[in-house]
């Protein structure tokens, strides 16, 4: 993680795209979508964030396990423009669980990583049942000669029921993700903006040697608690105006998060 982002504790700013073509709420233009994304990304950079991840967050309700061709095309345009405009490591996530398509965007745009859902073990998301994708995704990455694109896999992901894997705890899930060649695991709370349970983060930290990312709920109040356990913090809501993920990135809030993180992990 330090080799990818340049420091041992990385702040990754979430760039939430406006609804893309084909989404239920699409009503703008690609120029407007990209301009808004670049504006948010530049704030993250100016305030000292270390990396970015671009997501089609406003495309709800999401398709399950895939996205339409127009979504892939739009995301590719947006990711390429972000890469050109902001000189930071950049990743992509395509909701919900459209991991093969996310890899395709990353390869086409020379991105650094993808964030994926449903990597190991099935779970029930609000879109329906997600099957594990590790075998297909890892093979596709190999066939594309895209090993440079890191795969950060959500485990026991948010907005999901894990009753069907209740006998497999989060630490064991992390171990299997590592065995199936994930480059890092992402631990989240139950929903967007909610922090994970501290004991679950500790259990994952003790169980795997690959990077651990926290994917939701980090704010100025809890960053000191989670930073010692994590290699990267993916931050969206707490950097937005009023702390709402649907808002635009706020320079003051983003800056305070960076300031709070700087003295927390240096080796």
Coordinates of C-alpha atoms in Angstrom, one line a residue, residues 36-223:
X36 CA -18.6 18.1 -11.3
X37 CA -16.4 15.0 -10.7
X38 CA -13.2 16.9 -11.6
X39 CA -14.2 19.7 -9.2
X40 CA -14.7 17.3 -6.3
X41 CA -11.5 15.5 -7.2
X42 CA -9.5 18.7 -7.2
X43 CA -10.7 19.6 -3.8
X44 CA -9.6 16.3 -2.4
X45 CA -6.2 16.8 -4.0
X46 CA -5.8 20.4 -2.8
X47 CA -6.7 19.4 0.7
X48 CA -4.1 16.6 0.8
X49 CA -5.9 13.4 0.0
X50 CA -3.6 10.6 -1.3
X51 CA -5.8 8.9 -3.9
X52 CA -9.3 8.8 -5.4
X53 CA -11.9 6.2 -6.2
X54 CA -14.7 7.1 -8.7
X55 CA -18.0 5.4 -8.3
X56 CA -21.4 5.4 -10.1
X57 CA -23.1 6.0 -6.7
X58 CA -26.0 8.0 -8.0
X59 CA -27.1 5.3 -10.4
X60 CA -29.5 3.6 -8.0
X61 CA -31.4 1.3 -8.2
X62 CA -28.4 -0.7 -9.3
X63 CA -28.3 -3.7 -11.7
X64 CA -27.0 -6.8 -10.0
X65 CA -23.6 -8.1 -11.0
X66 CA -23.3 -6.1 -14.3
X67 CA -24.0 -2.7 -15.8
X68 CA -25.2 -1.7 -19.3
X69 CA -22.8 -0.8 -22.1
X70 CA -23.7 2.9 -21.8
X71 CA -22.6 2.9 -18.1
X72 CA -19.2 1.3 -19.0
X73 CA -18.7 3.9 -21.8
X74 CA -19.7 6.8 -19.5
X75 CA -17.5 5.6 -16.6
X76 CA -14.6 5.2 -19.0
X77 CA -15.0 8.8 -20.2
X78 CA -15.2 10.1 -16.6
X79 CA -12.3 8.1 -15.3
X80 CA -10.1 9.1 -18.2
X81 CA -10.9 12.8 -17.6
X82 CA -10.2 12.5 -13.9
X83 CA -6.9 10.8 -14.5
X84 CA -5.9 13.6 -16.9
X85 CA -7.1 16.4 -14.5
X86 CA -5.9 15.1 -11.2
X87 CA -2.4 13.6 -10.7
X88 CA -3.3 11.1 -7.9
X89 CA -3.6 7.3 -7.9
X90 CA -7.1 6.5 -9.1
X91 CA -9.4 3.5 -8.8
X92 CA -13.0 2.7 -9.9
X93 CA -16.0 0.9 -8.5
X94 CA -19.0 0.0 -10.6
X95 CA -22.2 -0.7 -8.6
X96 CA -23.5 -3.2 -7.9
X97 CA -20.9 -5.8 -8.2
X98 CA -20.0 -5.1 -11.8
X99 CA -16.5 -6.1 -11.2
X100 CA -15.5 -7.4 -14.7
X101 CA -16.7 -4.1 -16.1
X102 CA -14.8 -2.1 -13.5
X103 CA -11.6 -4.0 -14.5
X104 CA -12.3 -3.2 -18.1
X105 CA -12.5 0.5 -17.3
X106 CA -9.3 0.3 -15.2
X107 CA -7.4 -1.3 -18.0
X108 CA -8.7 1.1 -20.6
X109 CA -7.8 4.1 -18.5
X110 CA -4.6 2.8 -16.9
X111 CA -6.1 3.1 -13.4
X112 CA -4.4 1.8 -10.2
X113 CA -7.1 -0.3 -8.5
X114 CA -10.7 -1.5 -8.5
X115 CA -13.0 -1.9 -5.5
X116 CA -15.1 -5.0 -5.9
X117 CA -18.1 -6.6 -4.2
X118 CA -18.9 -10.3 -3.9
X119 CA -15.3 -11.4 -4.3
X120 CA -15.7 -14.5 -2.0
X121 CA -18.8 -16.1 -0.5
X122 CA -22.3 -15.3 -1.6
X123 CA -24.4 -12.6 0.1
X124 CA -27.8 -11.0 -0.3
X125 CA -27.6 -7.4 -1.3
X126 CA -30.5 -5.0 -1.8
X127 CA -30.2 -5.9 -5.5
X128 CA -30.6 -9.7 -4.8
X129 CA -28.2 -12.6 -4.4
X130 CA -24.5 -11.9 -5.3
X131 CA -22.4 -14.9 -6.1
X132 CA -18.6 -14.9 -5.6
X133 CA -16.6 -13.6 -8.5
X134 CA -12.9 -14.2 -7.6
X135 CA -12.1 -16.9 -10.0
X136 CA -13.5 -15.1 -13.1
X137 CA -12.1 -11.7 -12.1
X138 CA -8.6 -13.0 -11.3
X139 CA -8.4 -15.0 -14.5
X140 CA -9.6 -12.0 -16.5
X141 CA -7.0 -9.8 -15.0
X142 CA -4.3 -12.3 -15.8
X143 CA -5.5 -12.7 -19.4
X144 CA -5.5 -8.9 -19.8
X145 CA -2.0 -8.8 -18.4
X146 CA -3.3 -6.2 -15.9
X147 CA -1.6 -7.4 -12.7
X148 CA -0.8 -3.7 -12.0
X149 CA -4.5 -3.1 -11.3
X150 CA -4.9 -3.9 -7.6
X151 CA -8.1 -5.6 -6.4
X152 CA -9.5 -4.3 -3.1
X153 CA -12.4 -6.6 -2.1
X154 CA -15.3 -5.7 0.2
X155 CA -15.9 -8.5 2.8
X156 CA -19.3 -8.7 4.7
X157 CA -20.2 -5.7 2.6
X158 CA -22.6 -2.9 3.6
X159 CA -26.2 -2.8 2.4
X160 CA -26.3 -6.6 2.6
X161 CA -27.5 -9.5 4.6
X162 CA -24.9 -12.1 5.5
X163 CA -27.3 -14.7 7.1
X164 CA -26.4 -17.3 4.5
X165 CA -22.7 -17.1 5.6
X166 CA -23.4 -16.5 9.3
X167 CA -21.2 -19.5 10.2
X168 CA -18.3 -17.8 8.5
X169 CA -17.0 -14.8 10.5
X170 CA -15.4 -11.8 8.9
X171 CA -11.9 -12.9 9.8
X172 CA -12.3 -16.2 7.9
X173 CA -13.9 -14.2 5.0
X174 CA -10.8 -12.0 4.9
X175 CA -8.5 -15.1 4.9
X176 CA -10.3 -16.6 2.0
X177 CA -10.2 -13.3 0.1
X178 CA -6.4 -13.3 0.6
X179 CA -6.2 -16.9 -0.5
X180 CA -8.1 -16.0 -3.7
X181 CA -5.6 -13.3 -4.5
X182 CA -7.3 -10.1 -3.4
X183 CA -4.7 -7.3 -3.0
X184 CA -6.5 -5.8 -0.1
X185 CA -9.7 -6.2 1.9
X186 CA -12.3 -3.5 2.6
X187 CA -14.2 -3.5 5.9
X188 CA -17.4 -1.4 6.2
X189 CA -20.3 -0.7 8.4
X190 CA -23.8 -1.9 7.7
X191 CA -24.6 1.1 5.4
X192 CA -23.1 4.2 3.8
X193 CA -21.8 6.6 6.4
X194 CA -21.7 4.0 9.2
X195 CA -18.4 2.9 10.6
X196 CA -17.5 -0.8 11.0
X197 CA -17.4 -2.5 14.3
X198 CA -14.1 -2.1 16.0
X199 CA -13.7 -5.7 17.0
X200 CA -14.3 -6.8 13.4
X201 CA -11.6 -4.6 12.1
X202 CA -9.3 -5.9 14.8
X203 CA -10.1 -9.5 13.9
X204 CA -9.4 -8.8 10.2
X205 CA -6.1 -7.0 11.0
X206 CA -4.9 -10.0 13.0
X207 CA -5.9 -12.5 10.3
X208 CA -4.3 -11.3 7.1
X209 CA -1.1 -9.7 5.9
X210 CA -2.6 -7.9 2.9
X211 CA -3.7 -4.3 3.2
X212 CA -6.8 -3.5 5.2
X213 CA -9.0 -0.6 4.0
X214 CA -11.9 0.9 5.9
X215 CA -14.7 1.7 3.4
X216 CA -17.3 3.6 5.3
X217 CA -18.1 5.8 8.3
X218 CA -14.7 7.4 8.9
X219 CA -15.0 10.9 10.3
X220 CA -13.1 13.4 12.5
X221 CA -14.3 11.8 15.7
X222 CA -13.3 8.2 15.0
X223 CA -10.3 8.5 12.7

